[in-house]
PDB file of C-alpha atoms and ligand atoms in Angstrom:
ATOM      1  CA  MET A  21     -19.440 -82.557  42.052  1.00 57.00           C
ATOM      2  CA  ILE A  22     -22.484 -83.183  39.920  1.00 65.00           C
ATOM      3  CA  GLU A  23     -24.236 -86.488  39.724  1.00 72.00           C
ATOM      4  CA  ASN A  24     -24.906 -88.371  36.629  1.00 78.00           C
ATOM      5  CA  ALA A  25     -28.718 -87.954  36.716  1.00 72.00           C
ATOM      6  CA  GLY A  26     -28.248 -84.119  36.736  1.00 87.00           C
ATOM      7  CA  ARG A  27     -25.888 -84.359  33.849  1.00 88.00           C
ATOM      8  CA  ARG A  28     -28.419 -86.466  31.740  1.00 89.00           C
ATOM      9  CA  ALA A  29     -31.171 -83.957  32.487  1.00 91.00           C
ATOM     10  CA  ALA A  30     -28.746 -81.187  31.687  1.00 93.00           C
ATOM     11  CA  ASP A  31     -27.768 -82.846  28.210  1.00 92.00           C
ATOM     12  CA  LEU A  32     -31.488 -83.172  27.320  1.00 92.00           C
ATOM     13  CA  ILE A  33     -32.313 -79.535  28.379  1.00 94.00           C
ATOM     14  CA  ARG A  34     -29.428 -78.160  26.118  1.00 94.00           C
ATOM     15  CA  ARG A  35     -30.998 -80.013  23.117  1.00 94.00           C
ATOM     16  CA  TYR A  36     -33.788 -77.553  23.571  1.00 94.00           C
ATOM     17  CA  ALA A  37     -31.847 -74.470  24.115  1.00 92.00           C
ATOM     18  CA  GLU A  38     -27.943 -74.349  24.364  1.00 93.00           C
ATOM     19  CA  LEU A  39     -26.914 -71.132  26.202  1.00 95.00           C
ATOM     20  CA  PRO A  40     -24.098 -70.179  28.642  1.00 96.00           C
ATOM     21  CA  TYR A  41     -26.441 -70.556  31.546  1.00 97.00           C
ATOM     22  CA  GLU A  42     -25.660 -68.363  34.698  1.00 97.00           C
ATOM     23  CA  VAL A  43     -28.831 -68.289  37.062  1.00 97.00           C
ATOM     24  CA  GLY A  44     -31.120 -70.857  38.132  1.00 97.00           C
ATOM     25  CA  ILE A  45     -34.386 -69.619  39.351  1.00 97.00           C
ATOM     26  CA  VAL A  46     -37.225 -71.479  41.120  1.00 96.00           C
ATOM     27  CA  LEU A  47     -40.718 -70.024  40.934  1.00 93.00           C
ATOM     28  CA  GLY A  48     -43.097 -71.023  43.776  1.00 88.00           C
ATOM     29  CA  SER A  49     -46.833 -70.749  44.249  1.00 77.00           C
ATOM     30  CA  GLY A  50     -48.440 -67.892  42.412  1.00 79.00           C
ATOM     31  CA  LEU A  51     -45.017 -66.729  41.225  1.00 83.00           C
ATOM     32  CA  ALA A  52     -45.078 -68.159  37.650  1.00 84.00           C
ATOM     33  CA  GLY A  53     -45.430 -64.657  36.201  1.00 83.00           C
ATOM     34  CA  LEU A  54     -41.740 -64.198  36.610  1.00 84.00           C
ATOM     35  CA  ALA A  55     -41.361 -66.629  33.579  1.00 89.00           C
ATOM     36  CA  GLU A  56     -42.955 -63.894  31.362  1.00 88.00           C
ATOM     37  CA  ASP A  57     -39.905 -61.898  31.664  1.00 87.00           C
ATOM     38  CA  VAL A  58     -37.808 -64.293  29.587  1.00 92.00           C
ATOM     39  CA  ASP A  59     -37.059 -63.160  26.049  1.00 92.00           C
ATOM     40  CA  ASP A  60     -37.640 -65.917  23.264  1.00 92.00           C
ATOM     41  CA  PRO A  61     -38.434 -68.476  26.020  1.00 95.00           C
ATOM     42  CA  VAL A  62     -38.077 -72.172  25.263  1.00 95.00           C
ATOM     43  CA  ARG A  63     -40.460 -74.323  27.553  1.00 94.00           C
ATOM     44  CA  VAL A  64     -39.851 -78.002  28.551  1.00 94.00           C
ATOM     45  CA  PRO A  65     -42.347 -79.775  30.789  1.00 93.00           C
ATOM     46  CA  PHE A  66     -41.028 -81.366  33.663  1.00 92.00           C
ATOM     47  CA  SER A  67     -42.608 -84.674  32.489  1.00 90.00           C
ATOM     48  CA  ALA A  68     -40.237 -84.539  29.435  1.00 91.00           C
ATOM     49  CA  ILE A  69     -37.074 -84.698  31.505  1.00 92.00           C
ATOM     50  CA  PRO A  70     -36.146 -88.111  33.082  1.00 87.00           C
ATOM     51  CA  GLY A  71     -35.765 -87.913  36.984  1.00 87.00           C
ATOM     52  CA  PHE A  72     -37.757 -84.650  37.178  1.00 91.00           C
ATOM     53  CA  PRO A  73     -40.738 -84.630  39.569  1.00 88.00           C
ATOM     54  CA  ARG A  74     -44.265 -84.731  38.863  1.00 84.00           C
ATOM     55  CA  VAL A  75     -45.510 -81.495  40.156  1.00 81.00           C
ATOM     56  CA  ALA A  76     -49.117 -81.693  41.522  1.00 72.00           C
ATOM     57  CA  VAL A  77     -49.910 -78.399  43.543  1.00 64.00           C
ATOM     58  CA  SER A  78     -52.450 -76.296  41.767  1.00 64.00           C
ATOM     59  CA  SER A  79     -50.704 -72.988  40.858  1.00 58.00           C
ATOM     60  CA  HIS A  80     -47.438 -74.635  39.950  1.00 57.00           C
ATOM     61  CA  ALA A  81     -46.613 -74.961  36.242  1.00 70.00           C
ATOM     62  CA  GLY A  82     -43.951 -77.643  36.242  1.00 89.00           C
ATOM     63  CA  GLU A  83     -41.906 -76.504  33.384  1.00 92.00           C
ATOM     64  CA  VAL A  84     -38.445 -75.468  32.710  1.00 94.00           C
ATOM     65  CA  VAL A  85     -38.282 -72.000  30.992  1.00 95.00           C
ATOM     66  CA  LEU A  86     -35.126 -71.282  29.051  1.00 96.00           C
ATOM     67  CA  GLY A  87     -33.931 -67.902  27.665  1.00 96.00           C
ATOM     68  CA  ARG A  88     -32.445 -64.678  28.856  1.00 96.00           C
ATOM     69  CA  ILE A  89     -33.669 -61.997  31.134  1.00 95.00           C
ATOM     70  CA  GLU A  90     -31.835 -58.560  30.755  1.00 94.00           C
ATOM     71  CA  GLY A  91     -29.260 -60.531  28.655  1.00 94.00           C
ATOM     72  CA  VAL A  92     -28.387 -63.089  31.339  1.00 96.00           C
ATOM     73  CA  PRO A  93     -29.027 -66.784  30.145  1.00 97.00           C
ATOM     74  CA  VAL A  94     -31.294 -68.291  32.951  1.00 97.00           C
ATOM     75  CA  VAL A  95     -32.947 -71.531  33.708  1.00 97.00           C
ATOM     76  CA  ILE A  96     -36.236 -71.181  35.407  1.00 96.00           C
ATOM     77  CA  LEU A  97     -37.865 -74.087  37.102  1.00 95.00           C
ATOM     78  CA  SER A  98     -41.589 -72.954  37.169  1.00 92.00           C
ATOM     79  CA  GLY A  99     -43.096 -74.927  39.916  1.00 87.00           C
ATOM     80  CA  ARG A 100     -41.504 -77.260  42.298  1.00 89.00           C
ATOM     81  CA  ALA A 101     -42.354 -80.493  43.954  1.00 85.00           C
ATOM     82  CA  HIS A 102     -42.760 -80.430  47.706  1.00 90.00           C
ATOM     83  CA  TYR A 103     -41.847 -83.098  50.184  1.00 92.00           C
ATOM     84  CA  PHE A 104     -45.329 -83.143  51.368  1.00 90.00           C
ATOM     85  CA  GLU A 105     -46.642 -84.356  48.167  1.00 86.00           C
ATOM     86  CA  GLU A 106     -45.062 -87.861  48.176  1.00 88.00           C
ATOM     87  CA  GLY A 107     -42.966 -87.951  51.376  1.00 89.00           C
ATOM     88  CA  ASN A 108     -39.827 -87.392  49.183  1.00 90.00           C
ATOM     89  CA  ALA A 109     -37.263 -85.149  50.856  1.00 91.00           C
ATOM     90  CA  GLN A 110     -35.220 -85.549  47.503  1.00 91.00           C
ATOM     91  CA  ALA A 111     -38.175 -84.363  45.305  1.00 90.00           C
ATOM     92  CA  MET A 112     -36.104 -81.377  43.771  1.00 92.00           C
ATOM     93  CA  ARG A 113     -32.735 -83.152  43.733  1.00 94.00           C
ATOM     94  CA  GLU A 114     -32.513 -83.818  39.825  1.00 93.00           C
ATOM     95  CA  PRO A 115     -33.665 -80.253  38.915  1.00 95.00           C
ATOM     96  CA  ILE A 116     -31.250 -78.627  41.320  1.00 97.00           C
ATOM     97  CA  ALA A 117     -28.457 -80.864  40.066  1.00 95.00           C
ATOM     98  CA  ALA A 118     -29.414 -79.943  36.467  1.00 96.00           C
ATOM     99  CA  VAL A 119     -29.236 -76.265  37.170  1.00 97.00           C
ATOM    100  CA  ALA A 120     -25.585 -76.817  38.370  1.00 96.00           C
ATOM    101  CA  ALA A 121     -24.800 -79.088  35.591  1.00 95.00           C
ATOM    102  CA  LEU A 122     -26.014 -76.600  33.141  1.00 96.00           C
ATOM    103  CA  GLY A 123     -23.123 -74.255  34.344  1.00 96.00           C
ATOM    104  CA  CYS A 124     -25.117 -71.928  36.653  1.00 97.00           C
ATOM    105  CA  ASP A 125     -23.234 -70.621  39.834  1.00 97.00           C
ATOM    106  CA  THR A 126     -26.339 -68.905  41.354  1.00 97.00           C
ATOM    107  CA  LEU A 127     -29.670 -70.399  42.341  1.00 98.00           C
ATOM    108  CA  ILE A 128     -32.488 -68.021  43.410  1.00 98.00           C
ATOM    109  CA  LEU A 129     -35.480 -69.616  45.200  1.00 98.00           C
ATOM    110  CA  THR A 130     -38.857 -67.927  45.555  1.00 96.00           C
ATOM    111  CA  ASN A 131     -41.883 -68.847  47.585  1.00 95.00           C
ATOM    112  CA  ALA A 132     -45.249 -67.832  49.040  1.00 92.00           C
ATOM    113  CA  ALA A 133     -44.887 -67.472  52.997  1.00 95.00           C
ATOM    114  CA  GLY A 134     -46.684 -66.529  56.047  1.00 96.00           C
ATOM    115  CA  SER A 135     -45.507 -63.646  57.985  1.00 97.00           C
ATOM    116  CA  LEU A 136     -44.843 -63.524  61.788  1.00 98.00           C
ATOM    117  CA  ARG A 137     -44.343 -59.975  61.921  1.00 97.00           C
ATOM    118  CA  SER A 138     -47.288 -57.747  62.176  1.00 95.00           C
ATOM    119  CA  GLU A 139     -45.375 -54.846  60.205  1.00 96.00           C
ATOM    120  CA  VAL A 140     -44.747 -57.020  57.264  1.00 96.00           C
ATOM    121  CA  GLY A 141     -48.009 -57.997  55.803  1.00 93.00           C
ATOM    122  CA  PRO A 142     -49.478 -59.630  52.677  1.00 93.00           C
ATOM    123  CA  GLY A 143     -48.038 -58.122  49.500  1.00 93.00           C
ATOM    124  CA  GLU A 144     -44.445 -57.557  50.804  1.00 94.00           C
ATOM    125  CA  ALA A 145     -41.353 -59.192  49.494  1.00 96.00           C
ATOM    126  CA  VAL A 146     -38.895 -60.463  52.041  1.00 97.00           C
ATOM    127  CA  LEU A 147     -35.141 -61.617  51.391  1.00 98.00           C
ATOM    128  CA  ILE A 148     -34.365 -64.791  53.392  1.00 98.00           C
ATOM    129  CA  ALA A 149     -31.400 -64.094  55.625  1.00 98.00           C
ATOM    130  CA  ASP A 150     -31.338 -67.524  57.323  1.00 98.00           C
ATOM    131  CA  HIS A 151     -33.689 -70.510  57.967  1.00 98.00           C
ATOM    132  CA  ILE A 152     -34.672 -72.715  60.788  1.00 97.00           C
ATOM    133  CA  ASN A 153     -35.499 -76.377  59.397  1.00 97.00           C
ATOM    134  CA  LEU A 154     -38.157 -77.694  61.698  1.00 96.00           C
ATOM    135  CA  SER A 155     -39.368 -80.337  59.244  1.00 96.00           C
ATOM    136  CA  GLY A 156     -37.417 -83.258  60.567  1.00 94.00           C
ATOM    137  CA  ILE A 157     -36.220 -84.224  57.013  1.00 96.00           C
ATOM    138  CA  ASN A 158     -33.186 -83.372  55.017  1.00 97.00           C
ATOM    139  CA  PRO A 159     -32.749 -84.235  51.328  1.00 96.00           C
ATOM    140  CA  LEU A 160     -28.990 -85.482  52.084  1.00 96.00           C
ATOM    141  CA  MET A 161     -30.256 -88.173  54.503  1.00 94.00           C
ATOM    142  CA  GLY A 162     -28.940 -91.418  53.046  1.00 91.00           C
ATOM    143  CA  GLU A 163     -26.084 -89.711  51.196  1.00 88.00           C
ATOM    144  CA  PRO A 164     -23.097 -92.117  51.704  1.00 90.00           C
ATOM    145  CA  THR A 165     -20.083 -89.959  51.725  1.00 90.00           C
ATOM    146  CA  ASP A 166     -18.651 -87.228  53.919  1.00 90.00           C
ATOM    147  CA  ARG A 167     -19.776 -84.708  51.319  1.00 90.00           C
ATOM    148  CA  ARG A 168     -23.201 -84.921  53.242  1.00 92.00           C
ATOM    149  CA  PHE A 169     -21.830 -82.724  56.053  1.00 95.00           C
ATOM    150  CA  VAL A 170     -22.689 -79.486  54.159  1.00 96.00           C
ATOM    151  CA  SER A 171     -21.808 -76.166  56.095  1.00 96.00           C
ATOM    152  CA  MET A 172     -24.914 -74.089  56.273  1.00 97.00           C
ATOM    153  CA  THR A 173     -23.259 -71.251  57.952  1.00 96.00           C
ATOM    154  CA  ALA A 174     -23.610 -68.882  54.969  1.00 96.00           C
ATOM    155  CA  ALA A 175     -26.307 -70.972  53.171  1.00 97.00           C
ATOM    156  CA  TYR A 176     -27.904 -67.454  52.056  1.00 98.00           C
ATOM    157  CA  ASP A 177     -24.907 -66.187  50.327  1.00 98.00           C
ATOM    158  CA  PRO A 178     -23.880 -62.734  51.979  1.00 98.00           C
ATOM    159  CA  ARG A 179     -22.477 -61.269  48.803  1.00 96.00           C
ATOM    160  CA  LEU A 180     -25.545 -62.154  46.645  1.00 97.00           C
ATOM    161  CA  ARG A 181     -27.910 -60.995  49.448  1.00 98.00           C
ATOM    162  CA  ALA A 182     -26.035 -57.708  49.330  1.00 97.00           C
ATOM    163  CA  ASP A 183     -26.449 -57.536  45.684  1.00 97.00           C
ATOM    164  CA  ILE A 184     -30.223 -58.315  45.796  1.00 98.00           C
ATOM    165  CA  LEU A 185     -30.678 -55.812  48.569  1.00 98.00           C
ATOM    166  CA  GLY A 186     -28.837 -53.165  46.327  1.00 97.00           C
ATOM    167  CA  ALA A 187     -30.912 -54.065  43.347  1.00 97.00           C
ATOM    168  CA  ALA A 188     -33.997 -53.533  45.479  1.00 97.00           C
ATOM    169  CA  GLU A 189     -32.837 -50.118  46.569  1.00 97.00           C
ATOM    170  CA  ARG A 190     -31.934 -49.020  43.222  1.00 96.00           C
ATOM    171  CA  GLU A 191     -35.302 -50.033  41.849  1.00 96.00           C
ATOM    172  CA  GLY A 192     -37.178 -48.370  44.809  1.00 96.00           C
ATOM    173  CA  VAL A 193     -38.896 -51.491  45.938  1.00 96.00           C
ATOM    174  CA  HIS A 194     -39.185 -52.071  49.642  1.00 95.00           C
ATOM    175  CA  LEU A 195     -37.430 -55.289  50.820  1.00 97.00           C
ATOM    176  CA  THR A 196     -37.056 -56.470  54.393  1.00 97.00           C
ATOM    177  CA  THR A 197     -34.978 -59.613  55.365  1.00 98.00           C
ATOM    178  CA  GLY A 198     -36.017 -62.263  57.590  1.00 98.00           C
ATOM    179  CA  VAL A 199     -35.491 -65.767  58.892  1.00 98.00           C
ATOM    180  CA  TYR A 200     -37.580 -68.547  57.192  1.00 98.00           C
ATOM    181  CA  THR A 201     -38.873 -71.511  59.117  1.00 98.00           C
ATOM    182  CA  TYR A 202     -39.583 -74.636  57.078  1.00 98.00           C
ATOM    183  CA  LEU A 203     -42.242 -76.932  58.342  1.00 97.00           C
ATOM    184  CA  ALA A 204     -43.254 -79.904  56.290  1.00 95.00           C
ATOM    185  CA  GLY A 205     -46.802 -79.101  55.815  1.00 88.00           C
ATOM    186  CA  PRO A 206     -49.113 -79.744  54.018  1.00 95.00           C
ATOM    187  CA  THR A 207     -51.332 -78.428  56.833  1.00 95.00           C
ATOM    188  CA  PHE A 208     -50.959 -74.835  58.074  1.00 95.00           C
ATOM    189  CA  GLU A 209     -49.585 -74.337  61.299  1.00 96.00           C
ATOM    190  CA  THR A 210     -51.284 -74.123  64.769  1.00 96.00           C
ATOM    191  CA  PRO A 211     -51.329 -70.700  66.651  1.00 96.00           C
ATOM    192  CA  ALA A 212     -49.177 -72.590  69.397  1.00 96.00           C
ATOM    193  CA  GLU A 213     -46.557 -73.513  66.905  1.00 96.00           C
ATOM    194  CA  ILE A 214     -46.271 -69.995  65.528  1.00 97.00           C
ATOM    195  CA  LYS A 215     -45.796 -68.600  68.996  1.00 96.00           C
ATOM    196  CA  MET A 216     -42.876 -71.397  69.528  1.00 96.00           C
ATOM    197  CA  ILE A 217     -41.093 -70.352  66.322  1.00 97.00           C
ATOM    198  CA  SER A 218     -41.700 -66.729  66.768  1.00 96.00           C
ATOM    199  CA  ARG A 219     -39.934 -67.093  70.280  1.00 96.00           C
ATOM    200  CA  ALA A 220     -37.289 -68.923  68.333  1.00 96.00           C
ATOM    201  CA  GLY A 221     -36.494 -65.962  66.091  1.00 96.00           C
ATOM    202  CA  ALA A 222     -38.666 -66.677  62.932  1.00 97.00           C
ATOM    203  CA  HIS A 223     -40.095 -64.058  60.672  1.00 98.00           C
ATOM    204  CA  LEU A 224     -41.570 -66.282  57.963  1.00 98.00           C
ATOM    205  CA  VAL A 225     -42.996 -69.583  57.722  1.00 98.00           C
ATOM    206  CA  GLY A 226     -43.504 -72.004  54.752  1.00 97.00           C
ATOM    207  CA  MET A 227     -43.338 -75.491  53.270  1.00 96.00           C
ATOM    208  CA  SER A 228     -40.572 -75.148  50.758  1.00 95.00           C
ATOM    209  CA  THR A 229     -37.334 -73.825  49.693  1.00 97.00           C
ATOM    210  CA  VAL A 230     -35.115 -75.175  52.556  1.00 97.00           C
ATOM    211  CA  PRO A 231     -34.609 -78.716  50.859  1.00 97.00           C
ATOM    212  CA  GLU A 232     -33.505 -76.922  47.677  1.00 97.00           C
ATOM    213  CA  VAL A 233     -31.131 -74.575  49.577  1.00 98.00           C
ATOM    214  CA  ILE A 234     -29.445 -77.741  51.041  1.00 98.00           C
ATOM    215  CA  LEU A 235     -29.313 -79.356  47.656  1.00 97.00           C
ATOM    216  CA  GLY A 236     -28.128 -76.056  46.087  1.00 97.00           C
ATOM    217  CA  ARG A 237     -25.197 -75.875  48.674  1.00 97.00           C
ATOM    218  CA  TYR A 238     -24.559 -79.471  48.186  1.00 96.00           C
ATOM    219  CA  PHE A 239     -23.996 -78.735  44.373  1.00 96.00           C
ATOM    220  CA  GLY A 240     -21.836 -75.810  44.970  1.00 96.00           C
ATOM    221  CA  LEU A 241     -24.383 -73.085  44.093  1.00 97.00           C
ATOM    222  CA  ARG A 242     -24.571 -69.713  45.730  1.00 98.00           C
ATOM    223  CA  CYS A 243     -28.113 -69.431  47.010  1.00 98.00           C
ATOM    224  CA  ALA A 244     -30.681 -66.744  47.830  1.00 98.00           C
ATOM    225  CA  GLY A 245     -34.341 -66.815  48.792  1.00 98.00           C
ATOM    226  CA  LEU A 246     -37.219 -64.452  48.309  1.00 97.00           C
ATOM    227  CA  SER A 247     -40.610 -64.856  49.789  1.00 96.00           C
ATOM    228  CA  SER A 248     -43.817 -63.133  48.759  1.00 94.00           C
ATOM    229  CA  VAL A 249     -45.822 -62.651  51.944  1.00 95.00           C
ATOM    230  CA  VAL A 250     -49.509 -64.014  51.506  1.00 93.00           C
ATOM    231  CA  ASN A 251     -50.873 -64.001  54.993  1.00 93.00           C
ATOM    232  CA  PHE A 252     -50.206 -63.341  58.598  1.00 95.00           C
ATOM    233  CA  ALA A 253     -49.243 -66.594  60.491  1.00 96.00           C
ATOM    234  CA  ALA A 254     -51.730 -68.710  62.138  1.00 95.00           C
ATOM    235  CA  GLY A 255     -53.356 -67.009  65.444  1.00 93.00           C
ATOM    236  CA  MET A 256     -52.134 -63.561  64.583  1.00 93.00           C
ATOM    237  CA  THR A 257     -55.503 -62.423  63.233  1.00 91.00           C
ATOM    238  CA  GLY A 258     -58.894 -64.057  63.732  1.00 80.00           C
ATOM    239  CA  ALA A 259     -58.717 -65.405  60.069  1.00 83.00           C
ATOM    240  CA  ASP A 260     -58.223 -68.811  58.852  1.00 86.00           C
ATOM    241  CA  ILE A 261     -55.374 -69.463  56.364  1.00 84.00           C
ATOM    242  CA  SER A 262     -56.101 -70.900  52.969  1.00 80.00           C
ATOM    243  CA  HIS A 263     -54.283 -71.904  49.714  1.00 79.00           C
ATOM    244  CA  LYS A 264     -56.876 -69.825  47.836  1.00 79.00           C
ATOM    245  CA  GLU A 265     -55.388 -66.764  49.509  1.00 78.00           C
ATOM    246  CA  THR A 266     -51.854 -67.885  48.604  1.00 76.00           C
ATOM    247  CA  LYS A 267     -52.880 -68.169  44.921  1.00 77.00           C
ATOM    248  CA  GLU A 268     -54.713 -64.824  45.039  1.00 78.00           C
ATOM    249  CA  LEU A 269     -52.069 -62.703  47.030  1.00 79.00           C
ATOM    250  CA  ALA A 270     -48.784 -64.077  45.974  1.00 80.00           C
ATOM    251  CA  PRO A 271     -48.826 -62.231  42.624  1.00 82.00           C
ATOM    252  CA  ILE A 272     -48.636 -58.915  44.519  1.00 85.00           C
ATOM    253  CA  GLY A 273     -45.261 -59.707  46.254  1.00 89.00           C
ATOM    254  CA  ALA A 274     -44.406 -61.373  43.044  1.00 91.00           C
ATOM    255  CA  VAL A 275     -44.416 -58.127  41.011  1.00 92.00           C
ATOM    256  CA  LYS A 276     -41.928 -56.710  43.589  1.00 95.00           C
ATOM    257  CA  ILE A 277     -39.747 -59.844  43.462  1.00 95.00           C
ATOM    258  CA  GLU A 278     -39.865 -59.633  39.721  1.00 93.00           C
ATOM    259  CA  ARG A 279     -38.631 -56.090  39.563  1.00 94.00           C
ATOM    260  CA  ILE A 280     -36.003 -56.814  42.083  1.00 96.00           C
ATOM    261  CA  LEU A 281     -34.579 -59.807  40.151  1.00 95.00           C
ATOM    262  CA  ARG A 282     -34.739 -57.999  36.761  1.00 94.00           C
ATOM    263  CA  ARG A 283     -32.653 -55.264  38.281  1.00 95.00           C
ATOM    264  CA  TYR A 284     -30.220 -57.759  40.029  1.00 97.00           C
ATOM    265  CA  LEU A 285     -29.833 -59.581  36.456  1.00 96.00           C
ATOM    266  CA  ARG A 286     -29.275 -56.366  34.670  1.00 95.00           C
ATOM    267  CA  ASP A 287     -26.722 -55.004  37.098  1.00 94.00           C
ATOM    268  CA  ARG A 288     -25.020 -58.465  37.309  1.00 87.00           C
ATOM    269  CA  ARG A 289     -23.111 -57.759  33.989  1.00 72.00           C
TER     270      ARG A 289
HETATM  271  N1  HPA B  25     -47.558 -71.350  56.619  1.00 90.77           N
HETATM  272  C1  HPA B  25     -46.870 -72.306  55.962  1.00 90.77           C
HETATM  273  N2  HPA B  25     -46.856 -72.165  54.528  1.00 90.77           N
HETATM  274  C2  HPA B  25     -47.497 -71.155  53.945  1.00 90.77           C
HETATM  275  C3  HPA B  25     -48.055 -70.087  54.750  1.00 90.77           C
HETATM  276  C4  HPA B  25     -48.145 -70.289  56.061  1.00 90.77           C
HETATM  277  O1  HPA B  25     -48.749 -69.415  56.873  1.00 90.77           O
HETATM  278  N3  HPA B  25     -48.545 -69.192  53.785  1.00 90.77           N
HETATM  279  C5  HPA B  25     -48.051 -69.711  52.678  1.00 90.77           C
HETATM  280  N4  HPA B  25     -47.403 -70.686  52.692  1.00 90.77           N
END
């Protein structure tokens, strides 16, 4: 079921470029370069689409990029709104609903994240296998029907994950898998928090993606997530963590993610 707001946004987006859309891709901090891969791109600012959020994090573009990559029609959401910006757990509801209403069956989310494994450092790409939601929020809170009880058992689609891992291998790009922990932010974690989530089985930590995966599942999309590691998590080294580091280092892992996704799209045919 796709709600009216998503349909209205999709109708408007189709007026810019009418394609048989298949894959939606969300680009996180420092990952906007992936939008450069789109052939004959049509760009629509979020601000032109009713219901789309304002994007206010530096390094997030806030535009929809429409076109084909490796022949596959894609809807790229370049930039995202986070819960921590306005305290709105549904910040990405309309964009994700629109991806579904445009006919996509697949949603690929990217982000910049901290790593909890000393052997997986900045510049690495990691495929999300599962998540732990420690934020206390959920974008389906307040949803009135039983449809809110979404199964998260295979939230990160096993077949899609296998396809992406295969694409990375064929492309010769090193890709590990890991469990992503979502905290609301916007502060980074304390070393004690990192110790706790490490014991709980986390490999990555970040402030995004999980609300979008929940919305993606709600709207019936197959989801995958890829992280560009930008720092070791708090307390693992002597260093402080900063958003400047995220902006500087995300593009390194992003180049890997870009190659993997291009290959995935090429081989999807
Ligand atoms: N913690 C939370 N979010 C992040 C981090 C981190 O260490 N790095 C990039 N985004």
